[in-house]
Every structure is written in structure tokens, then in C-alpha cells.
């Protein structure tokens, strides 16, 4: 049993990641800014890569300072796009994303290990989560849930985008772009939009997907990031089917009672 104790930190990181991103994902979908989060995540990853070359060892609670700066810059750009270029917002967000991705490729093009750096930025490696990063994400998730209970309207205000940028910065540095996007969108879309369920149930589903992927990654020696993306989708669809089956069972049980009452 002791040989698996090192998995406690990745498991905690997965749980904190889901608790932080899933409620934010509901608001992202409600605002119709689904691809904006991908653009911000890409710029956060670009900031991480830039920090390796220009600001090494400059971190804030486990996340590169440069990543936080680039994510906030992208969040400001997204805010301006939605305010002043709303008619073509998806096109401008696409431009923001592809420019960030291209700059990342150019940045590492002269590095023999550049391809590995790009892969880490895209799919991350949650198995090697650091304690400070997990703690920071845990504190952010607690803040998001407390604010949602105390002042639910904060998510619809101007403060949402900066908080979202900070959340994306820490989660991208921990898990990579793909995992962040999947955690942010898949369970809120499938369980929220299609099944009408709230963030807590969706977060539990995301945690189940994350943990099952970690087990698969360790058991079969496959990359944990792509495994998490696939596992979240499969788990969300299974939960959706289970919820619909339970709803059908409850409806079937109510029909005889309704007939007797008539």
C-alpha cells in the first residue's frame, strides 16, 4: 500500500481541479465563450514556456509568474473582443488562440527539447503534481464555491474574467491545456446542459473520470493527460445514461400511482 502513497497528491490535484473548473465551466457555457477559455489556456501555456527561458524560477504559489501575466493579458483581450468586436467574436478568439500557439512553437523552435516542452504544455503531467500548486488550486476552488454561495451574481460581473484567468493559469501549469478544457467544458455541457444537473454533481463526475484515468495511466503506462480527456467524456456519458435511466424508472413508478388515484 505504501508504494501507492505518491498517488495521493495527483488524486488531490484532480479533485481540486474539478472543484475549481466545473463551476466556472457552467458560466463559460452560459456566456457563450467556450473557445475563449481555450485561448486563455493557450496563452497561459505560452507564458509558462516563456518563463522557462526568460524568467526561470519565478513562481507564485507553484505557478510561473509569466504564465499568470500572459493569461491575464489574454483575459483582457477576450474582454475587449466581447465588448467591441462582438459580431465576429469567435473569429477574433480563434486568431488569439492561433497566434498564441504559433508564438509557442516559435519560442521553442531553437530548443532540442522544444517538442517535449510543447507536449507538456498541451497535455501536462498530473502525476507529478507539486504540493504548492495543488494547495493554490484548492484555495482557489474554496474561494469560487464560497463566492458562489455568498454572492452568486459575481460570476456574471466583470470580476469573473480575471478570476477565470488565474484559475486557468494554475490548472494549465498543473495539468495542461487539453485536461483543463475537458474538465471545464465536458461535464458541465453533458450533465448541466443535457441533464439539467448542478455543478456539484458534475464536479463529482469529473473527479471520477480523473481518478479512473490516473489508475489507467499508472497501470498501463499511458500519458495521463489524454487518458483524463477520454475518461471524462466516457464517465460523463455513462452518468448521463444512468441519470436518464433513473428518471425513467421513477416516472414508470409514478404512473401506476397516478392511475390508482384516478
mmCIF file of N, CA and C in Angstrom, residues 122-214:
data_model
loop_
_atom_site.group_PDB
_atom_site.id
_atom_site.type_symbol
_atom_site.label_atom_id
_atom_site.label_comp_id
_atom_site.label_asym_id
_atom_site.label_seq_id
_atom_site.Cartn_x
_atom_site.Cartn_y
_atom_site.Cartn_z
ATOM 1 N N UNK A 122 0.644 21.102 -23.564
ATOM 2 C CA UNK A 122 -0.649 20.686 -24.102
ATOM 3 C C UNK A 122 -1.342 19.661 -23.214
ATOM 4 N N UNK A 123 -0.620 18.620 -22.831
ATOM 5 C CA UNK A 123 -1.264 17.527 -22.101
ATOM 6 C C UNK A 123 -0.842 17.417 -20.648
ATOM 7 N N UNK A 124 0.170 18.199 -20.226
ATOM 8 C CA UNK A 124 0.561 18.236 -18.826
ATOM 9 C C UNK A 124 1.048 16.895 -18.309
ATOM 10 N N UNK A 125 1.253 16.831 -17.013
ATOM 11 C CA UNK A 125 1.610 15.574 -16.356
ATOM 12 C C UNK A 125 1.164 15.649 -14.904
ATOM 13 N N UNK A 126 -0.097 15.368 -14.720
ATOM 14 C CA UNK A 126 -0.718 15.492 -13.399
ATOM 15 C C UNK A 126 -0.105 14.538 -12.378
ATOM 16 N N UNK A 127 0.525 13.476 -12.852
ATOM 17 C CA UNK A 127 1.121 12.511 -11.928
ATOM 18 C C UNK A 127 2.252 13.120 -11.112
ATOM 19 N N UNK A 128 2.851 14.192 -11.626
ATOM 20 C CA UNK A 128 3.961 14.837 -10.925
ATOM 21 C C UNK A 128 3.538 16.195 -10.383
ATOM 22 N N UNK A 129 2.321 16.248 -9.875
ATOM 23 C CA UNK A 129 1.798 17.491 -9.303
ATOM 24 C C UNK A 129 2.633 17.913 -8.100
ATOM 25 N N UNK A 130 2.821 19.225 -7.968
ATOM 26 C CA UNK A 130 3.571 19.757 -6.831
ATOM 27 C C UNK A 130 2.610 20.176 -5.720
ATOM 28 N N UNK A 131 3.077 20.078 -4.488
ATOM 29 C CA UNK A 131 2.257 20.448 -3.342
ATOM 30 C C UNK A 131 1.767 21.885 -3.370
ATOM 31 N N UNK A 132 2.651 22.880 -3.644
ATOM 32 C CA UNK A 132 2.191 24.271 -3.687
ATOM 33 C C UNK A 132 1.119 24.518 -4.741
ATOM 34 N N UNK A 133 1.251 23.876 -5.916
ATOM 35 C CA UNK A 133 0.258 24.070 -6.976
ATOM 36 C C UNK A 133 -1.091 23.489 -6.567
ATOM 37 N N UNK A 134 -1.091 22.306 -5.986
ATOM 38 C CA UNK A 134 -2.344 21.683 -5.540
ATOM 39 C C UNK A 134 -2.990 22.514 -4.436
ATOM 40 N N UNK A 135 -2.182 23.028 -3.515
ATOM 41 C CA UNK A 135 -2.707 23.863 -2.434
ATOM 42 C C UNK A 135 -3.322 25.145 -2.981
ATOM 43 N N UNK A 136 -2.646 25.771 -3.947
ATOM 44 C CA UNK A 136 -3.168 27.003 -4.544
ATOM 45 C C UNK A 136 -4.495 26.752 -5.248
ATOM 46 N N UNK A 137 -4.586 25.642 -5.988
ATOM 47 C CA UNK A 137 -5.832 25.318 -6.682
ATOM 48 C C UNK A 137 -6.938 25.003 -5.676
ATOM 49 N N UNK A 138 -6.581 24.340 -4.577
ATOM 50 C CA UNK A 138 -7.558 24.075 -3.533
ATOM 51 C C UNK A 138 -8.108 25.354 -2.919
ATOM 52 N N UNK A 139 -7.236 26.325 -2.687
ATOM 53 C CA UNK A 139 -7.674 27.607 -2.129
ATOM 54 C C UNK A 139 -8.550 28.361 -3.127
ATOM 55 N N UNK A 140 -8.189 28.316 -4.403
ATOM 56 C CA UNK A 140 -8.998 28.971 -5.429
ATOM 57 C C UNK A 140 -10.376 28.326 -5.540
ATOM 58 N N UNK A 141 -10.422 26.993 -5.477
ATOM 59 C CA UNK A 141 -11.714 26.307 -5.570
ATOM 60 C C UNK A 141 -12.597 26.643 -4.371
ATOM 61 N N UNK A 142 -12.001 26.721 -3.181
ATOM 62 C CA UNK A 142 -12.773 27.106 -1.996
ATOM 63 C C UNK A 142 -13.322 28.519 -2.148
ATOM 64 N N UNK A 143 -12.498 29.421 -2.697
ATOM 65 C CA UNK A 143 -12.941 30.801 -2.914
ATOM 66 C C UNK A 143 -14.104 30.859 -3.895
ATOM 67 N N UNK A 144 -14.006 30.098 -4.989
ATOM 68 C CA UNK A 144 -15.064 30.101 -6.003
ATOM 69 C C UNK A 144 -16.380 29.586 -5.424
ATOM 70 N N UNK A 145 -16.327 28.493 -4.666
ATOM 71 C CA UNK A 145 -17.556 27.944 -4.098
ATOM 72 C C UNK A 145 -18.144 28.851 -3.021
ATOM 73 N N UNK A 146 -17.286 29.458 -2.198
ATOM 74 C CA UNK A 146 -17.785 30.380 -1.174
ATOM 75 C C UNK A 146 -18.434 31.602 -1.804
ATOM 76 N N UNK A 147 -17.793 32.156 -2.837
ATOM 77 C CA UNK A 147 -18.374 33.303 -3.533
ATOM 78 C C UNK A 147 -19.692 32.932 -4.198
ATOM 79 N N UNK A 148 -19.755 31.723 -4.755
ATOM 80 C CA UNK A 148 -20.978 31.285 -5.424
ATOM 81 C C UNK A 148 -22.132 31.138 -4.438
ATOM 82 N N UNK A 149 -21.824 30.737 -3.197
ATOM 83 C CA UNK A 149 -22.860 30.606 -2.179
ATOM 84 C C UNK A 149 -23.225 31.951 -1.565
ATOM 85 N N UNK A 150 -22.218 32.799 -1.375
ATOM 86 C CA UNK A 150 -22.424 34.074 -0.701
ATOM 87 C C UNK A 150 -22.982 35.127 -1.657
ATOM 88 N N UNK A 151 -22.353 35.251 -2.819
ATOM 89 C CA UNK A 151 -22.793 36.231 -3.808
ATOM 90 C C UNK A 151 -22.805 35.588 -5.190
ATOM 91 N N UNK A 152 -23.853 34.873 -5.521
ATOM 92 C CA UNK A 152 -23.898 34.156 -6.796
ATOM 93 C C UNK A 152 -23.742 35.064 -8.014
ATOM 94 N N UNK A 153 -24.093 36.343 -7.862
ATOM 95 C CA UNK A 153 -24.049 37.249 -9.011
ATOM 96 C C UNK A 153 -22.629 37.591 -9.455
ATOM 97 N N UNK A 154 -21.610 37.208 -8.658
ATOM 98 C CA UNK A 154 -20.247 37.599 -9.024
ATOM 99 C C UNK A 154 -19.825 36.995 -10.359
ATOM 100 N N UNK A 155 -20.364 35.829 -10.696
ATOM 101 C CA UNK A 155 -19.962 35.171 -11.934
ATOM 102 C C UNK A 155 -20.448 35.910 -13.175
ATOM 103 N N UNK A 156 -21.482 36.682 -13.038
ATOM 104 C CA UNK A 156 -21.997 37.417 -14.191
ATOM 105 C C UNK A 156 -21.382 38.805 -14.299
ATOM 106 N N UNK A 157 -20.549 39.185 -13.354
ATOM 107 C CA UNK A 157 -19.943 40.512 -13.352
ATOM 108 C C UNK A 157 -18.576 40.545 -14.002
ATOM 109 N N UNK A 158 -17.949 41.720 -13.912
ATOM 110 C CA UNK A 158 -16.653 41.932 -14.561
ATOM 111 C C UNK A 158 -15.526 41.192 -13.872
ATOM 112 N N UNK A 159 -15.735 40.793 -12.608
ATOM 113 C CA UNK A 159 -14.654 40.137 -11.864
ATOM 114 C C UNK A 159 -14.449 38.693 -12.323
ATOM 115 N N UNK A 160 -15.418 38.146 -13.054
ATOM 116 C CA UNK A 160 -15.316 36.739 -13.453
ATOM 117 C C UNK A 160 -14.080 36.472 -14.305
ATOM 118 N N UNK A 161 -13.823 37.311 -15.296
ATOM 119 C CA UNK A 161 -12.742 37.017 -16.239
ATOM 120 C C UNK A 161 -11.360 37.015 -15.582
ATOM 121 N N UNK A 162 -11.024 37.971 -14.691
ATOM 122 C CA UNK A 162 -9.727 37.875 -14.005
ATOM 123 C C UNK A 162 -9.597 36.625 -13.135
ATOM 124 N N UNK A 163 -10.664 36.286 -12.402
ATOM 125 C CA UNK A 163 -10.629 35.068 -11.585
ATOM 126 C C UNK A 163 -10.463 33.845 -12.479
ATOM 127 N N UNK A 164 -11.155 33.854 -13.596
ATOM 128 C CA UNK A 164 -11.054 32.751 -14.545
ATOM 129 C C UNK A 164 -9.636 32.631 -15.095
ATOM 130 N N UNK A 165 -9.012 33.757 -15.403
ATOM 131 C CA UNK A 165 -7.639 33.738 -15.922
ATOM 132 C C UNK A 165 -6.667 33.160 -14.900
ATOM 133 N N UNK A 166 -6.833 33.539 -13.636
ATOM 134 C CA UNK A 166 -5.963 33.000 -12.583
ATOM 135 C C UNK A 166 -6.192 31.495 -12.435
ATOM 136 N N UNK A 167 -7.461 31.079 -12.460
ATOM 137 C CA UNK A 167 -7.770 29.651 -12.346
ATOM 138 C C UNK A 167 -7.153 28.862 -13.493
ATOM 139 N N UNK A 168 -7.263 29.381 -14.704
ATOM 140 C CA UNK A 168 -6.691 28.699 -15.872
ATOM 141 C C UNK A 168 -5.173 28.628 -15.762
ATOM 142 N N UNK A 169 -4.556 29.695 -15.261
ATOM 143 C CA UNK A 169 -3.094 29.704 -15.112
ATOM 144 C C UNK A 169 -2.617 28.549 -14.246
ATOM 145 N N UNK A 170 -3.216 28.403 -13.081
ATOM 146 C CA UNK A 170 -2.768 27.362 -12.151
ATOM 147 C C UNK A 170 -3.116 25.964 -12.645
ATOM 148 N N UNK A 171 -4.272 25.818 -13.267
ATOM 149 C CA UNK A 171 -4.663 24.486 -13.723
ATOM 150 C C UNK A 171 -3.879 24.060 -14.959
ATOM 151 N N UNK A 172 -3.570 24.993 -15.857
ATOM 152 C CA UNK A 172 -2.760 24.647 -17.029
ATOM 153 C C UNK A 172 -1.356 24.248 -16.606
ATOM 154 N N UNK A 173 -0.798 24.969 -15.640
ATOM 155 C CA UNK A 173 0.547 24.617 -15.174
ATOM 156 C C UNK A 173 0.567 23.246 -14.516
ATOM 157 N N UNK A 174 -0.568 22.821 -13.978
ATOM 158 C CA UNK A 174 -0.647 21.521 -13.317
ATOM 159 C C UNK A 174 -0.980 20.396 -14.291
ATOM 160 N N UNK A 175 -1.940 20.643 -15.200
ATOM 161 C CA UNK A 175 -2.494 19.532 -15.985
ATOM 162 C C UNK A 175 -2.429 19.710 -17.490
ATOM 163 N N UNK A 176 -2.127 20.905 -17.994
ATOM 164 C CA UNK A 176 -2.049 21.102 -19.433
ATOM 165 C C UNK A 176 -3.352 21.603 -20.042
ATOM 166 N N UNK A 177 -3.256 22.079 -21.288
ATOM 167 C CA UNK A 177 -4.391 22.715 -21.962
ATOM 168 C C UNK A 177 -5.546 21.742 -22.167
ATOM 169 N N UNK A 178 -5.260 20.535 -22.657
ATOM 170 C CA UNK A 178 -6.320 19.591 -23.003
ATOM 171 C C UNK A 178 -7.153 19.197 -21.787
ATOM 172 N N UNK A 179 -6.489 18.899 -20.688
ATOM 173 C CA UNK A 179 -7.200 18.480 -19.476
ATOM 174 C C UNK A 179 -8.040 19.628 -18.928
ATOM 175 N N UNK A 180 -7.498 20.838 -18.965
ATOM 176 C CA UNK A 180 -8.237 21.996 -18.471
ATOM 177 C C UNK A 180 -9.501 22.213 -19.296
ATOM 178 N N UNK A 181 -9.379 22.166 -20.612
ATOM 179 C CA UNK A 181 -10.549 22.365 -21.470
ATOM 180 C C UNK A 181 -11.582 21.265 -21.239
ATOM 181 N N UNK A 182 -11.129 20.018 -21.177
ATOM 182 C CA UNK A 182 -12.059 18.905 -20.984
ATOM 183 C C UNK A 182 -12.779 19.004 -19.641
ATOM 184 N N UNK A 183 -12.045 19.328 -18.584
ATOM 185 C CA UNK A 183 -12.642 19.441 -17.251
ATOM 186 C C UNK A 183 -13.609 20.613 -17.183
ATOM 187 N N UNK A 184 -13.255 21.682 -17.846
ATOM 188 C CA UNK A 184 -14.060 22.905 -17.816
ATOM 189 C C UNK A 184 -15.372 22.757 -18.578
ATOM 190 N N UNK A 185 -15.364 22.004 -19.678
ATOM 191 C CA UNK A 185 -16.499 22.006 -20.595
ATOM 192 C C UNK A 185 -17.304 20.707 -20.588
ATOM 193 N N UNK A 186 -16.655 19.557 -20.551
ATOM 194 C CA UNK A 186 -17.370 18.300 -20.827
ATOM 195 C C UNK A 186 -18.480 17.995 -19.832
ATOM 196 N N UNK A 187 -18.158 17.932 -18.540
ATOM 197 C CA UNK A 187 -19.210 17.577 -17.577
ATOM 198 C C UNK A 187 -20.268 18.674 -17.434
ATOM 199 N N UNK A 188 -19.907 19.975 -17.423
ATOM 200 C CA UNK A 188 -20.967 20.987 -17.408
ATOM 201 C C UNK A 188 -21.873 20.920 -18.636
ATOM 202 N N UNK A 189 -21.296 20.602 -19.798
ATOM 203 C CA UNK A 189 -22.096 20.531 -21.022
ATOM 204 C C UNK A 189 -23.008 19.309 -21.012
ATOM 205 N N UNK A 190 -22.454 18.150 -20.661
ATOM 206 C CA UNK A 190 -23.226 16.906 -20.748
ATOM 207 C C UNK A 190 -24.205 16.762 -19.584
ATOM 208 N N UNK A 191 -23.733 17.000 -18.357
ATOM 209 C CA UNK A 191 -24.613 16.835 -17.199
ATOM 210 C C UNK A 191 -25.408 18.096 -16.889
ATOM 211 N N UNK A 192 -24.846 19.265 -17.224
ATOM 212 C CA UNK A 192 -25.550 20.514 -16.968
ATOM 213 C C UNK A 192 -26.554 20.835 -18.055
ATOM 214 N N UNK A 193 -26.083 20.963 -19.288
ATOM 215 C CA UNK A 193 -26.950 21.360 -20.395
ATOM 216 C C UNK A 193 -27.921 20.255 -20.791
ATOM 217 N N UNK A 194 -27.440 19.015 -20.885
ATOM 218 C CA UNK A 194 -28.289 17.916 -21.357
ATOM 219 C C UNK A 194 -29.131 17.293 -20.249
ATOM 220 N N UNK A 195 -28.602 17.240 -19.026
ATOM 221 C CA UNK A 195 -29.328 16.578 -17.931
ATOM 222 C C UNK A 195 -29.891 17.549 -16.908
ATOM 223 N N UNK A 196 -29.509 18.819 -16.982
ATOM 224 C CA UNK A 196 -30.038 19.812 -16.058
ATOM 225 C C UNK A 196 -29.533 19.689 -14.637
ATOM 226 N N UNK A 197 -28.360 19.086 -14.453
ATOM 227 C CA UNK A 197 -27.804 18.912 -13.116
ATOM 228 C C UNK A 197 -26.865 20.063 -12.765
ATOM 229 N N UNK A 198 -26.644 20.243 -11.458
ATOM 230 C CA UNK A 198 -25.842 21.356 -10.973
ATOM 231 C C UNK A 198 -24.355 21.064 -10.951
ATOM 232 N N UNK A 199 -23.561 22.074 -10.581
ATOM 233 C CA UNK A 199 -22.097 21.944 -10.612
ATOM 234 C C UNK A 199 -21.533 20.878 -9.686
ATOM 235 N N UNK A 200 -22.161 20.654 -8.521
ATOM 236 C CA UNK A 200 -21.568 19.703 -7.582
ATOM 237 C C UNK A 200 -21.579 18.285 -8.141
ATOM 238 N N UNK A 201 -22.710 17.865 -8.692
ATOM 239 C CA UNK A 201 -22.785 16.526 -9.281
ATOM 240 C C UNK A 201 -21.827 16.411 -10.465
ATOM 241 N N UNK A 202 -21.757 17.468 -11.281
ATOM 242 C CA UNK A 202 -20.846 17.453 -12.427
ATOM 243 C C UNK A 202 -19.393 17.380 -11.973
ATOM 244 N N UNK A 203 -19.070 18.075 -10.880
ATOM 245 C CA UNK A 203 -17.705 18.017 -10.348
ATOM 246 C C UNK A 203 -17.382 16.611 -9.850
ATOM 247 N N UNK A 204 -18.344 15.960 -9.199
ATOM 248 C CA UNK A 204 -18.129 14.579 -8.739
ATOM 249 C C UNK A 204 -17.886 13.648 -9.917
ATOM 250 N N UNK A 205 -18.625 13.854 -10.993
ATOM 251 C CA UNK A 205 -18.423 13.053 -12.200
ATOM 252 C C UNK A 205 -17.029 13.297 -12.772
ATOM 253 N N UNK A 206 -16.616 14.565 -12.801
ATOM 254 C CA UNK A 206 -15.277 14.887 -13.291
ATOM 255 C C UNK A 206 -14.190 14.243 -12.447
ATOM 256 N N UNK A 207 -14.372 14.264 -11.130
ATOM 257 C CA UNK A 207 -13.391 13.633 -10.235
ATOM 258 C C UNK A 207 -13.307 12.136 -10.513
ATOM 259 N N UNK A 208 -14.455 11.500 -10.718
ATOM 260 C CA UNK A 208 -14.460 10.066 -11.033
ATOM 261 C C UNK A 208 -13.706 9.792 -12.327
ATOM 262 N N UNK A 209 -13.905 10.654 -13.331
ATOM 263 C CA UNK A 209 -13.182 10.496 -14.586
ATOM 264 C C UNK A 209 -11.689 10.676 -14.419
ATOM 265 N N UNK A 210 -11.307 11.704 -13.674
ATOM 266 C CA UNK A 210 -9.886 11.963 -13.417
ATOM 267 C C UNK A 210 -9.221 10.775 -12.724
ATOM 268 N N UNK A 211 -9.838 10.307 -11.649
ATOM 269 C CA UNK A 211 -9.223 9.241 -10.853
ATOM 270 C C UNK A 211 -9.133 7.934 -11.633
ATOM 271 N N UNK A 212 -10.157 7.634 -12.416
ATOM 272 C CA UNK A 212 -10.091 6.418 -13.231
ATOM 273 C C UNK A 212 -8.978 6.521 -14.260
ATOM 274 N N UNK A 213 -8.764 7.722 -14.817
ATOM 275 C CA UNK A 213 -7.687 7.914 -15.790
ATOM 276 C C UNK A 213 -6.316 7.793 -15.138
ATOM 277 N N UNK A 214 -6.189 8.290 -13.918
ATOM 278 C CA UNK A 214 -4.917 8.151 -13.195
ATOM 279 C C UNK A 214 -4.592 6.674 -12.983
#
